[in-house]
Amino acid sequence: MLAVAILLAVVSSIWNPPSKAYLEYIDFRVLGILFSLMLVMAGLQENGVFHKLGRKLVERCTNTRKLGFVLVFLCFFSSMLLTNDVALITFVPFAILTLQMTGKEKLLIPIVTAQTIGANLGSMLTPMGNPQNLYLYGLSNMSFIDFLCLMLPYTLVAGFVLLLFVLVQKKENLLLNVEMDEEAKEQETGNKRQVIIYFILFGVCISSVLRIVEWYVVLGIVILFILILDWRILKKADYCLLFTFIGFFVFIGNIGAISSIHDMLLHVLNGKEILIAINASQIISNVPAAILLSGFTNNYEALIIGTNLGGLGTLIASMASLISYKQLVNVIPEHKGKYLLYFTAANVIFLGILLMV
């Protein structure tokens, strides 16, 4: 996606040569808030906060149904605040380890599939749940409450269907060894003082999302504290995603300056934003689709719905889904075809249900 974004930006500059206007194309507010959230989440993850939470919940499970519920809904609810990427990076390896240690490897494919769907659908509820939401939320100027109300019906239906998925799984007794995470507990040796500071910084980031504090003030505060606490956290941010945003911003600005192409795309999108956003997401994933399509329609509510639902479907419809795929294939490479088939079928079912909503 980064290579495509850069290529599109460079090629489109042939018709609209670089100038100071390029700076106006870039939404620095979105980039600043996204970068701040990335750093704070990396700091919390480095201190083992999420892993420890997951272990404490799993230790209370007495059967496979309860275990599935915890593993799936950890991703569903945590993605609303931590983003879908962070939820999957944290809890999919944790789920794989848990299922292996309890001898329930047969549940790997259905549970990891449900975790991935749960993270992608839980994250659609809030502006900070995923990058395209943060971008479209800022662009639309809608209130935080309006955003929640827009996506709440889809999130409730998604949560209900996920619950049914867990309930139909065969119930088997489970004796969890509380020492099973001995190796993983090394990830939980965090600094309590740092954890408190990172939670405060997360609150500061949310104030920027809610437009209470200017984004550049928040970015400055976050970077200052990161430098004081642990400068290595700066390496953990997803710079590829940030530069992908910049590349698409430049491309949209350049295309928008060509009136004939701009008018044609406006006509094509008019009234079909949701379906086009879903279809575009299947090919280029939902974050680039949101950035590209936003340049040619003001119906941001439809784009928010379309790009969130568009995260279901193909493996690349949401780039976060690749995180689960890579983690699982490393463990059971001989079943990657089976996983892709199961994953795609489950995604199509969820997409069909939510489209009916």
PDB file of N, CA, C and O in Angstrom, residues 214-286:
ATOM      1  N   GLU A 214      -5.864  20.971  21.076  1.00  0.00           N
ATOM      2  CA  GLU A 214      -5.321  20.950  19.714  1.00  0.00           C
ATOM      3  C   GLU A 214      -4.361  19.778  19.534  1.00  0.00           C
ATOM      4  O   GLU A 214      -3.592  19.425  20.437  1.00  0.00           O
ATOM      5  N   TRP A 215      -4.389  19.190  18.335  1.00  0.00           N
ATOM      6  CA  TRP A 215      -3.611  17.984  18.071  1.00  0.00           C
ATOM      7  C   TRP A 215      -2.108  18.198  18.233  1.00  0.00           C
ATOM      8  O   TRP A 215      -1.396  17.309  18.716  1.00  0.00           O
ATOM      9  N   TYR A 216      -1.615  19.381  17.845  1.00  0.00           N
ATOM     10  CA  TYR A 216      -0.173  19.613  17.911  1.00  0.00           C
ATOM     11  C   TYR A 216       0.310  19.761  19.355  1.00  0.00           C
ATOM     12  O   TYR A 216       1.459  19.422  19.675  1.00  0.00           O
ATOM     13  N   VAL A 217      -0.565  20.231  20.229  1.00  0.00           N
ATOM     14  CA  VAL A 217      -0.224  20.295  21.657  1.00  0.00           C
ATOM     15  C   VAL A 217      -0.110  18.881  22.210  1.00  0.00           C
ATOM     16  O   VAL A 217       0.845  18.553  22.931  1.00  0.00           O
ATOM     17  N   VAL A 218      -1.089  18.035  21.876  1.00  0.00           N
ATOM     18  CA  VAL A 218      -1.080  16.646  22.331  1.00  0.00           C
ATOM     19  C   VAL A 218       0.141  15.913  21.792  1.00  0.00           C
ATOM     20  O   VAL A 218       0.821  15.192  22.535  1.00  0.00           O
ATOM     21  N   LEU A 219       0.438  16.081  20.512  1.00  0.00           N
ATOM     22  CA  LEU A 219       1.592  15.418  19.905  1.00  0.00           C
ATOM     23  C   LEU A 219       2.880  15.828  20.618  1.00  0.00           C
ATOM     24  O   LEU A 219       3.731  14.983  20.922  1.00  0.00           O
ATOM     25  N   GLY A 220       3.019  17.106  20.903  1.00  0.00           N
ATOM     26  CA  GLY A 220       4.208  17.589  21.603  1.00  0.00           C
ATOM     27  C   GLY A 220       4.336  16.979  22.992  1.00  0.00           C
ATOM     28  O   GLY A 220       5.430  16.564  23.406  1.00  0.00           O
ATOM     29  N   ILE A 221       3.226  16.908  23.716  1.00  0.00           N
ATOM     30  CA  ILE A 221       3.232  16.332  25.073  1.00  0.00           C
ATOM     31  C   ILE A 221       3.612  14.852  25.022  1.00  0.00           C
ATOM     32  O   ILE A 221       4.452  14.378  25.800  1.00  0.00           O
ATOM     33  N   VAL A 222       3.011  14.109  24.085  1.00  0.00           N
ATOM     34  CA  VAL A 222       3.281  12.669  23.976  1.00  0.00           C
ATOM     35  C   VAL A 222       4.749  12.414  23.639  1.00  0.00           C
ATOM     36  O   VAL A 222       5.411  11.589  24.283  1.00  0.00           O
ATOM     37  N   ILE A 223       5.263  13.120  22.638  1.00  0.00           N
ATOM     38  CA  ILE A 223       6.662  12.914  22.244  1.00  0.00           C
ATOM     39  C   ILE A 223       7.607  13.278  23.391  1.00  0.00           C
ATOM     40  O   ILE A 223       8.598  12.566  23.658  1.00  0.00           O
ATOM     41  N   LEU A 224       7.326  14.352  24.106  1.00  0.00           N
ATOM     42  CA  LEU A 224       8.167  14.765  25.237  1.00  0.00           C
ATOM     43  C   LEU A 224       8.241  13.668  26.290  1.00  0.00           C
ATOM     44  O   LEU A 224       9.339  13.305  26.756  1.00  0.00           O
ATOM     45  N   PHE A 225       7.086  13.111  26.652  1.00  0.00           N
ATOM     46  CA  PHE A 225       7.074  12.066  27.680  1.00  0.00           C
ATOM     47  C   PHE A 225       7.695  10.765  27.179  1.00  0.00           C
ATOM     48  O   PHE A 225       8.338  10.049  27.961  1.00  0.00           O
ATOM     49  N   ILE A 226       7.515  10.462  25.899  1.00  0.00           N
ATOM     50  CA  ILE A 226       8.150   9.259  25.338  1.00  0.00           C
ATOM     51  C   ILE A 226       9.664   9.382  25.425  1.00  0.00           C
ATOM     52  O   ILE A 226      10.369   8.427  25.782  1.00  0.00           O
ATOM     53  N   LEU A 227      10.189  10.560  25.102  1.00  0.00           N
ATOM     54  CA  LEU A 227      11.637  10.789  25.178  1.00  0.00           C
ATOM     55  C   LEU A 227      12.142  10.651  26.606  1.00  0.00           C
ATOM     56  O   LEU A 227      13.256  10.174  26.843  1.00  0.00           O
ATOM     57  N   ILE A 228      11.330  11.047  27.567  1.00  0.00           N
ATOM     58  CA  ILE A 228      11.724  10.948  28.976  1.00  0.00           C
ATOM     59  C   ILE A 228      11.623   9.505  29.473  1.00  0.00           C
ATOM     60  O   ILE A 228      12.533   9.004  30.155  1.00  0.00           O
ATOM     61  N   LEU A 229      10.533   8.814  29.110  1.00  0.00           N
ATOM     62  CA  LEU A 229      10.287   7.467  29.626  1.00  0.00           C
ATOM     63  C   LEU A 229      11.109   6.401  28.908  1.00  0.00           C
ATOM     64  O   LEU A 229      11.794   5.595  29.540  1.00  0.00           O
ATOM     65  N   ASP A 230      11.028   6.371  27.591  1.00  0.00           N
ATOM     66  CA  ASP A 230      11.746   5.359  26.810  1.00  0.00           C
ATOM     67  C   ASP A 230      11.704   5.749  25.338  1.00  0.00           C
ATOM     68  O   ASP A 230      10.726   5.495  24.641  1.00  0.00           O
ATOM     69  N   TRP A 231      12.777   6.349  24.848  1.00  0.00           N
ATOM     70  CA  TRP A 231      12.805   6.861  23.482  1.00  0.00           C
ATOM     71  C   TRP A 231      12.654   5.744  22.445  1.00  0.00           C
ATOM     72  O   TRP A 231      12.250   5.990  21.302  1.00  0.00           O
ATOM     73  N   ARG A 232      12.932   4.492  22.846  1.00  0.00           N
ATOM     74  CA  ARG A 232      12.837   3.377  21.891  1.00  0.00           C
ATOM     75  C   ARG A 232      11.404   3.121  21.439  1.00  0.00           C
ATOM     76  O   ARG A 232      11.173   2.479  20.406  1.00  0.00           O
ATOM     77  N   ILE A 233      10.439   3.624  22.197  1.00  0.00           N
ATOM     78  CA  ILE A 233       9.028   3.485  21.801  1.00  0.00           C
ATOM     79  C   ILE A 233       8.784   4.176  20.462  1.00  0.00           C
ATOM     80  O   ILE A 233       7.894   3.782  19.701  1.00  0.00           O
ATOM     81  N   LEU A 234       9.582   5.197  20.160  1.00  0.00           N
ATOM     82  CA  LEU A 234       9.430   5.905  18.880  1.00  0.00           C
ATOM     83  C   LEU A 234       9.614   4.967  17.689  1.00  0.00           C
ATOM     84  O   LEU A 234       9.088   5.212  16.602  1.00  0.00           O
ATOM     85  N   LYS A 235      10.355   3.876  17.879  1.00  0.00           N
ATOM     86  CA  LYS A 235      10.578   2.924  16.796  1.00  0.00           C
ATOM     87  C   LYS A 235       9.369   2.024  16.549  1.00  0.00           C
ATOM     88  O   LYS A 235       9.288   1.342  15.533  1.00  0.00           O
ATOM     89  N   LYS A 236       8.442   2.005  17.504  1.00  0.00           N
ATOM     90  CA  LYS A 236       7.311   1.082  17.435  1.00  0.00           C
ATOM     91  C   LYS A 236       6.155   1.592  16.578  1.00  0.00           C
ATOM     92  O   LYS A 236       5.238   0.842  16.250  1.00  0.00           O
ATOM     93  N   ALA A 237       6.152   2.872  16.243  1.00  0.00           N
ATOM     94  CA  ALA A 237       5.048   3.440  15.456  1.00  0.00           C
ATOM     95  C   ALA A 237       5.050   2.863  14.041  1.00  0.00           C
ATOM     96  O   ALA A 237       6.096   2.471  13.506  1.00  0.00           O
ATOM     97  N   ASP A 238       3.884   2.800  13.435  1.00  0.00           N
ATOM     98  CA  ASP A 238       3.737   2.275  12.069  1.00  0.00           C
ATOM     99  C   ASP A 238       3.940   3.425  11.075  1.00  0.00           C
ATOM    100  O   ASP A 238       2.989   4.042  10.589  1.00  0.00           O
ATOM    101  N   TYR A 239       5.213   3.687  10.764  1.00  0.00           N
ATOM    102  CA  TYR A 239       5.536   4.803   9.872  1.00  0.00           C
ATOM    103  C   TYR A 239       5.077   4.532   8.441  1.00  0.00           C
ATOM    104  O   TYR A 239       4.797   5.473   7.688  1.00  0.00           O
ATOM    105  N   CYS A 240       5.004   3.264   8.060  1.00  0.00           N
ATOM    106  CA  CYS A 240       4.509   2.918   6.718  1.00  0.00           C
ATOM    107  C   CYS A 240       3.080   3.425   6.542  1.00  0.00           C
ATOM    108  O   CYS A 240       2.731   3.976   5.497  1.00  0.00           O
ATOM    109  N   LEU A 241       2.251   3.228   7.562  1.00  0.00           N
ATOM    110  CA  LEU A 241       0.862   3.682   7.484  1.00  0.00           C
ATOM    111  C   LEU A 241       0.797   5.198   7.388  1.00  0.00           C
ATOM    112  O   LEU A 241       0.015   5.757   6.602  1.00  0.00           O
ATOM    113  N   LEU A 242       1.623   5.883   8.162  1.00  0.00           N
ATOM    114  CA  LEU A 242       1.620   7.351   8.149  1.00  0.00           C
ATOM    115  C   LEU A 242       2.007   7.888   6.772  1.00  0.00           C
ATOM    116  O   LEU A 242       1.363   8.803   6.244  1.00  0.00           O
ATOM    117  N   PHE A 243       3.038   7.301   6.174  1.00  0.00           N
ATOM    118  CA  PHE A 243       3.468   7.771   4.855  1.00  0.00           C
ATOM    119  C   PHE A 243       2.498   7.322   3.750  1.00  0.00           C
ATOM    120  O   PHE A 243       2.398   7.972   2.710  1.00  0.00           O
ATOM    121  N   THR A 244       1.797   6.216   3.987  1.00  0.00           N
ATOM    122  CA  THR A 244       0.746   5.810   3.046  1.00  0.00           C
ATOM    123  C   THR A 244      -0.359   6.861   3.015  1.00  0.00           C
ATOM    124  O   THR A 244      -0.853   7.242   1.944  1.00  0.00           O
ATOM    125  N   PHE A 245      -0.747   7.353   4.190  1.00  0.00           N
ATOM    126  CA  PHE A 245      -1.723   8.438   4.281  1.00  0.00           C
ATOM    127  C   PHE A 245      -1.249   9.641   3.470  1.00  0.00           C
ATOM    128  O   PHE A 245      -2.022  10.219   2.684  1.00  0.00           O
ATOM    129  N   ILE A 246      -0.002  10.039   3.661  1.00  0.00           N
ATOM    130  CA  ILE A 246       0.529  11.224   2.981  1.00  0.00           C
ATOM    131  C   ILE A 246       0.487  11.035   1.459  1.00  0.00           C
ATOM    132  O   ILE A 246       0.090  11.935   0.711  1.00  0.00           O
ATOM    133  N   GLY A 247       0.893   9.841   1.003  1.00  0.00           N
ATOM    134  CA  GLY A 247       0.882   9.563  -0.432  1.00  0.00           C
ATOM    135  C   GLY A 247      -0.515   9.682  -1.025  1.00  0.00           C
ATOM    136  O   GLY A 247      -0.703  10.299  -2.078  1.00  0.00           O
ATOM    137  N   PHE A 248      -1.503   9.126  -0.348  1.00  0.00           N
ATOM    138  CA  PHE A 248      -2.882   9.196  -0.844  1.00  0.00           C
ATOM    139  C   PHE A 248      -3.445  10.611  -0.733  1.00  0.00           C
ATOM    140  O   PHE A 248      -4.250  11.023  -1.576  1.00  0.00           O
ATOM    141  N   PHE A 249      -3.056  11.357   0.296  1.00  0.00           N
ATOM    142  CA  PHE A 249      -3.495  12.751   0.410  1.00  0.00           C
ATOM    143  C   PHE A 249      -3.033  13.556  -0.805  1.00  0.00           C
ATOM    144  O   PHE A 249      -3.793  14.332  -1.394  1.00  0.00           O
ATOM    145  N   VAL A 250      -1.768  13.377  -1.190  1.00  0.00           N
ATOM    146  CA  VAL A 250      -1.210  14.099  -2.338  1.00  0.00           C
ATOM    147  C   VAL A 250      -1.924  13.673  -3.623  1.00  0.00           C
ATOM    148  O   VAL A 250      -2.287  14.507  -4.459  1.00  0.00           O
ATOM    149  N   PHE A 251      -2.154  12.367  -3.766  1.00  0.00           N
ATOM    150  CA  PHE A 251      -2.828  11.858  -4.966  1.00  0.00           C
ATOM    151  C   PHE A 251      -4.241  12.438  -5.093  1.00  0.00           C
ATOM    152  O   PHE A 251      -4.639  12.900  -6.165  1.00  0.00           O
ATOM    153  N   ILE A 252      -4.990  12.424  -3.999  1.00  0.00           N
ATOM    154  CA  ILE A 252      -6.357  12.959  -4.019  1.00  0.00           C
ATOM    155  C   ILE A 252      -6.346  14.443  -4.372  1.00  0.00           C
ATOM    156  O   ILE A 252      -7.161  14.927  -5.160  1.00  0.00           O
ATOM    157  N   GLY A 253      -5.402  15.184  -3.776  1.00  0.00           N
ATOM    158  CA  GLY A 253      -5.305  16.611  -4.069  1.00  0.00           C
ATOM    159  C   GLY A 253      -5.006  16.882  -5.522  1.00  0.00           C
ATOM    160  O   GLY A 253      -5.613  17.775  -6.146  1.00  0.00           O
ATOM    161  N   ASN A 254      -4.100  16.084  -6.082  1.00  0.00           N
ATOM    162  CA  ASN A 254      -3.740  16.269  -7.487  1.00  0.00           C
ATOM    163  C   ASN A 254      -4.895  15.926  -8.428  1.00  0.00           C
ATOM    164  O   ASN A 254      -5.164  16.645  -9.396  1.00  0.00           O
ATOM    165  N   ILE A 255      -5.586  14.822  -8.139  1.00  0.00           N
ATOM    166  CA  ILE A 255      -6.722  14.420  -8.975  1.00  0.00           C
ATOM    167  C   ILE A 255      -7.855  15.430  -8.845  1.00  0.00           C
ATOM    168  O   ILE A 255      -8.539  15.762  -9.821  1.00  0.00           O
ATOM    169  N   GLY A 256      -8.047  15.922  -7.623  1.00  0.00           N
ATOM    170  CA  GLY A 256      -9.102  16.903  -7.392  1.00  0.00           C
ATOM    171  C   GLY A 256      -8.891  18.189  -8.161  1.00  0.00           C
ATOM    172  O   GLY A 256      -9.846  18.924  -8.453  1.00  0.00           O
ATOM    173  N   ALA A 257      -7.636  18.472  -8.480  1.00  0.00           N
ATOM    174  CA  ALA A 257      -7.311  19.696  -9.218  1.00  0.00           C
ATOM    175  C   ALA A 257      -7.612  19.559 -10.711  1.00  0.00           C
ATOM    176  O   ALA A 257      -7.608  20.548 -11.448  1.00  0.00           O
ATOM    177  N   ILE A 258      -7.862  18.319 -11.163  1.00  0.00           N
ATOM    178  CA  ILE A 258      -8.222  18.078 -12.565  1.00  0.00           C
ATOM    179  C   ILE A 258      -9.740  17.981 -12.632  1.00  0.00           C
ATOM    180  O   ILE A 258     -10.337  16.955 -12.291  1.00  0.00           O
ATOM    181  N   SER A 259     -10.396  19.016 -13.032  1.00  0.00           N
ATOM    182  CA  SER A 259     -11.853  19.136 -12.921  1.00  0.00           C
ATOM    183  C   SER A 259     -12.614  18.019 -13.640  1.00  0.00           C
ATOM    184  O   SER A 259     -13.615  17.514 -13.126  1.00  0.00           O
ATOM    185  N   SER A 260     -12.151  17.610 -14.812  1.00  0.00           N
ATOM    186  CA  SER A 260     -12.881  16.594 -15.580  1.00  0.00           C
ATOM    187  C   SER A 260     -12.920  15.263 -14.837  1.00  0.00           C
ATOM    188  O   SER A 260     -13.968  14.610 -14.747  1.00  0.00           O
ATOM    189  N   ILE A 261     -11.772  14.856 -14.291  1.00  0.00           N
ATOM    190  CA  ILE A 261     -11.708  13.589 -13.558  1.00  0.00           C
ATOM    191  C   ILE A 261     -12.491  13.698 -12.252  1.00  0.00           C
ATOM    192  O   ILE A 261     -13.223  12.788 -11.867  1.00  0.00           O
ATOM    193  N   HIS A 262     -12.349  14.838 -11.595  1.00  0.00           N
ATOM    194  CA  HIS A 262     -13.050  15.061 -10.326  1.00  0.00           C
ATOM    195  C   HIS A 262     -14.569  14.964 -10.515  1.00  0.00           C
ATOM    196  O   HIS A 262     -15.264  14.289  -9.746  1.00  0.00           O
ATOM    197  N   ASP A 263     -15.075  15.592 -11.546  1.00  0.00           N
ATOM    198  CA  ASP A 263     -16.524  15.586 -11.809  1.00  0.00           C
ATOM    199  C   ASP A 263     -17.024  14.190 -12.175  1.00  0.00           C
ATOM    200  O   ASP A 263     -18.119  13.790 -11.767  1.00  0.00           O
ATOM    201  N   MET A 264     -16.221  13.458 -12.927  1.00  0.00           N
ATOM    202  CA  MET A 264     -16.604  12.108 -13.323  1.00  0.00           C
ATOM    203  C   MET A 264     -16.721  11.191 -12.091  1.00  0.00           C
ATOM    204  O   MET A 264     -17.687  10.444 -11.931  1.00  0.00           O
ATOM    205  N   LEU A 265     -15.735  11.266 -11.197  1.00  0.00           N
ATOM    206  CA  LEU A 265     -15.749  10.435 -10.000  1.00  0.00           C
ATOM    207  C   LEU A 265     -16.880  10.829  -9.052  1.00  0.00           C
ATOM    208  O   LEU A 265     -17.463   9.984  -8.384  1.00  0.00           O
ATOM    209  N   LEU A 266     -17.169  12.122  -8.995  1.00  0.00           N
ATOM    210  CA  LEU A 266     -18.311  12.577  -8.197  1.00  0.00           C
ATOM    211  C   LEU A 266     -19.601  11.923  -8.681  1.00  0.00           C
ATOM    212  O   LEU A 266     -20.424  11.461  -7.884  1.00  0.00           O
ATOM    213  N   HIS A 267     -19.769  11.879  -9.992  1.00  0.00           N
ATOM    214  CA  HIS A 267     -20.975  11.299 -10.595  1.00  0.00           C
ATOM    215  C   HIS A 267     -21.063   9.796 -10.326  1.00  0.00           C
ATOM    216  O   HIS A 267     -22.131   9.262 -10.006  1.00  0.00           O
ATOM    217  N   VAL A 268     -19.921   9.094 -10.435  1.00  0.00           N
ATOM    218  CA  VAL A 268     -19.889   7.645 -10.229  1.00  0.00           C
ATOM    219  C   VAL A 268     -20.249   7.287  -8.788  1.00  0.00           C
ATOM    220  O   VAL A 268     -20.984   6.341  -8.516  1.00  0.00           O
ATOM    221  N   LEU A 269     -19.734   8.082  -7.838  1.00  0.00           N
ATOM    222  CA  LEU A 269     -19.934   7.775  -6.420  1.00  0.00           C
ATOM    223  C   LEU A 269     -21.317   8.147  -5.901  1.00  0.00           C
ATOM    224  O   LEU A 269     -21.812   7.542  -4.946  1.00  0.00           O
ATOM    225  N   ASN A 270     -21.913   9.125  -6.495  1.00  0.00           N
ATOM    226  CA  ASN A 270     -23.170   9.686  -5.982  1.00  0.00           C
ATOM    227  C   ASN A 270     -24.246   8.618  -5.739  1.00  0.00           C
ATOM    228  O   ASN A 270     -24.704   7.955  -6.658  1.00  0.00           O
ATOM    229  N   GLY A 271     -24.628   8.460  -4.456  1.00  0.00           N
ATOM    230  CA  GLY A 271     -25.678   7.517  -4.085  1.00  0.00           C
ATOM    231  C   GLY A 271     -25.227   6.076  -3.951  1.00  0.00           C
ATOM    232  O   GLY A 271     -26.001   5.208  -3.553  1.00  0.00           O
ATOM    233  N   LYS A 272     -23.970   5.816  -4.276  1.00  0.00           N
ATOM    234  CA  LYS A 272     -23.475   4.427  -4.216  1.00  0.00           C
ATOM    235  C   LYS A 272     -22.269   4.314  -3.283  1.00  0.00           C
ATOM    236  O   LYS A 272     -21.473   3.373  -3.404  1.00  0.00           O
ATOM    237  N   GLU A 273     -22.119   5.270  -2.373  1.00  0.00           N
ATOM    238  CA  GLU A 273     -20.917   5.334  -1.539  1.00  0.00           C
ATOM    239  C   GLU A 273     -20.663   4.057  -0.732  1.00  0.00           C
ATOM    240  O   GLU A 273     -19.522   3.582  -0.658  1.00  0.00           O
ATOM    241  N   ILE A 274     -21.714   3.505  -0.126  1.00  0.00           N
ATOM    242  CA  ILE A 274     -21.514   2.337   0.735  1.00  0.00           C
ATOM    243  C   ILE A 274     -21.029   1.133  -0.066  1.00  0.00           C
ATOM    244  O   ILE A 274     -20.013   0.504   0.277  1.00  0.00           O
ATOM    245  N   LEU A 275     -21.710   0.824  -1.156  1.00  0.00           N
ATOM    246  CA  LEU A 275     -21.339  -0.353  -1.945  1.00  0.00           C
ATOM    247  C   LEU A 275     -19.975  -0.189  -2.612  1.00  0.00           C
ATOM    248  O   LEU A 275     -19.181  -1.140  -2.654  1.00  0.00           O
ATOM    249  N   ILE A 276     -19.690   1.008  -3.116  1.00  0.00           N
ATOM    250  CA  ILE A 276     -18.389   1.236  -3.746  1.00  0.00           C
ATOM    251  C   ILE A 276     -17.273   1.162  -2.712  1.00  0.00           C
ATOM    252  O   ILE A 276     -16.197   0.604  -2.972  1.00  0.00           O
ATOM    253  N   ALA A 277     -17.523   1.702  -1.516  1.00  0.00           N
ATOM    254  CA  ALA A 277     -16.520   1.635  -0.451  1.00  0.00           C
ATOM    255  C   ALA A 277     -16.242   0.189  -0.045  1.00  0.00           C
ATOM    256  O   ALA A 277     -15.084  -0.200   0.170  1.00  0.00           O
ATOM    257  N   ILE A 278     -17.298  -0.624   0.040  1.00  0.00           N
ATOM    258  CA  ILE A 278     -17.123  -2.043   0.392  1.00  0.00           C
ATOM    259  C   ILE A 278     -16.320  -2.763  -0.686  1.00  0.00           C
ATOM    260  O   ILE A 278     -15.374  -3.505  -0.395  1.00  0.00           O
ATOM    261  N   ASN A 279     -16.685  -2.533  -1.956  1.00  0.00           N
ATOM    262  CA  ASN A 279     -15.985  -3.209  -3.053  1.00  0.00           C
ATOM    263  C   ASN A 279     -14.541  -2.749  -3.194  1.00  0.00           C
ATOM    264  O   ASN A 279     -13.644  -3.564  -3.436  1.00  0.00           O
ATOM    265  N   ALA A 280     -14.315  -1.440  -3.039  1.00  0.00           N
ATOM    266  CA  ALA A 280     -12.947  -0.920  -3.134  1.00  0.00           C
ATOM    267  C   ALA A 280     -12.074  -1.492  -2.020  1.00  0.00           C
ATOM    268  O   ALA A 280     -10.890  -1.789  -2.237  1.00  0.00           O
ATOM    269  N   SER A 281     -12.664  -1.668  -0.840  1.00  0.00           N
ATOM    270  CA  SER A 281     -11.912  -2.196   0.299  1.00  0.00           C
ATOM    271  C   SER A 281     -11.424  -3.615   0.047  1.00  0.00           C
ATOM    272  O   SER A 281     -10.361  -4.013   0.545  1.00  0.00           O
ATOM    273  N   GLN A 282     -12.168  -4.388  -0.719  1.00  0.00           N
ATOM    274  CA  GLN A 282     -11.777  -5.772  -0.988  1.00  0.00           C
ATOM    275  C   GLN A 282     -10.472  -5.843  -1.777  1.00  0.00           C
ATOM    276  O   GLN A 282      -9.736  -6.829  -1.687  1.00  0.00           O
ATOM    277  N   ILE A 283     -10.182  -4.776  -2.528  1.00  0.00           N
ATOM    278  CA  ILE A 283      -9.014  -4.784  -3.418  1.00  0.00           C
ATOM    279  C   ILE A 283      -7.831  -4.035  -2.822  1.00  0.00           C
ATOM    280  O   ILE A 283      -6.694  -4.501  -2.876  1.00  0.00           O
ATOM    281  N   ILE A 284      -8.091  -2.865  -2.219  1.00  0.00           N
ATOM    282  CA  ILE A 284      -6.979  -2.036  -1.729  1.00  0.00           C
ATOM    283  C   ILE A 284      -7.004  -1.869  -0.212  1.00  0.00           C
ATOM    284  O   ILE A 284      -6.152  -1.154   0.329  1.00  0.00           O
ATOM    285  N   SER A 285      -7.940  -2.493   0.464  1.00  0.00           N
ATOM    286  CA  SER A 285      -8.174  -2.437   1.907  1.00  0.00           C
ATOM    287  C   SER A 285      -8.906  -1.146   2.281  1.00  0.00           C
ATOM    288  O   SER A 285      -8.909  -0.164   1.518  1.00  0.00           O
ATOM    289  N   ASN A 286      -9.515  -1.157   3.465  1.00  0.00           N
ATOM    290  CA  ASN A 286     -10.460  -0.079   3.793  1.00  0.00           C
ATOM    291  C   ASN A 286      -9.817   1.269   4.127  1.00  0.00           C
ATOM    292  O   ASN A 286     -10.439   2.306   3.934  1.00  0.00           O
TER     293      ASN A 286
END
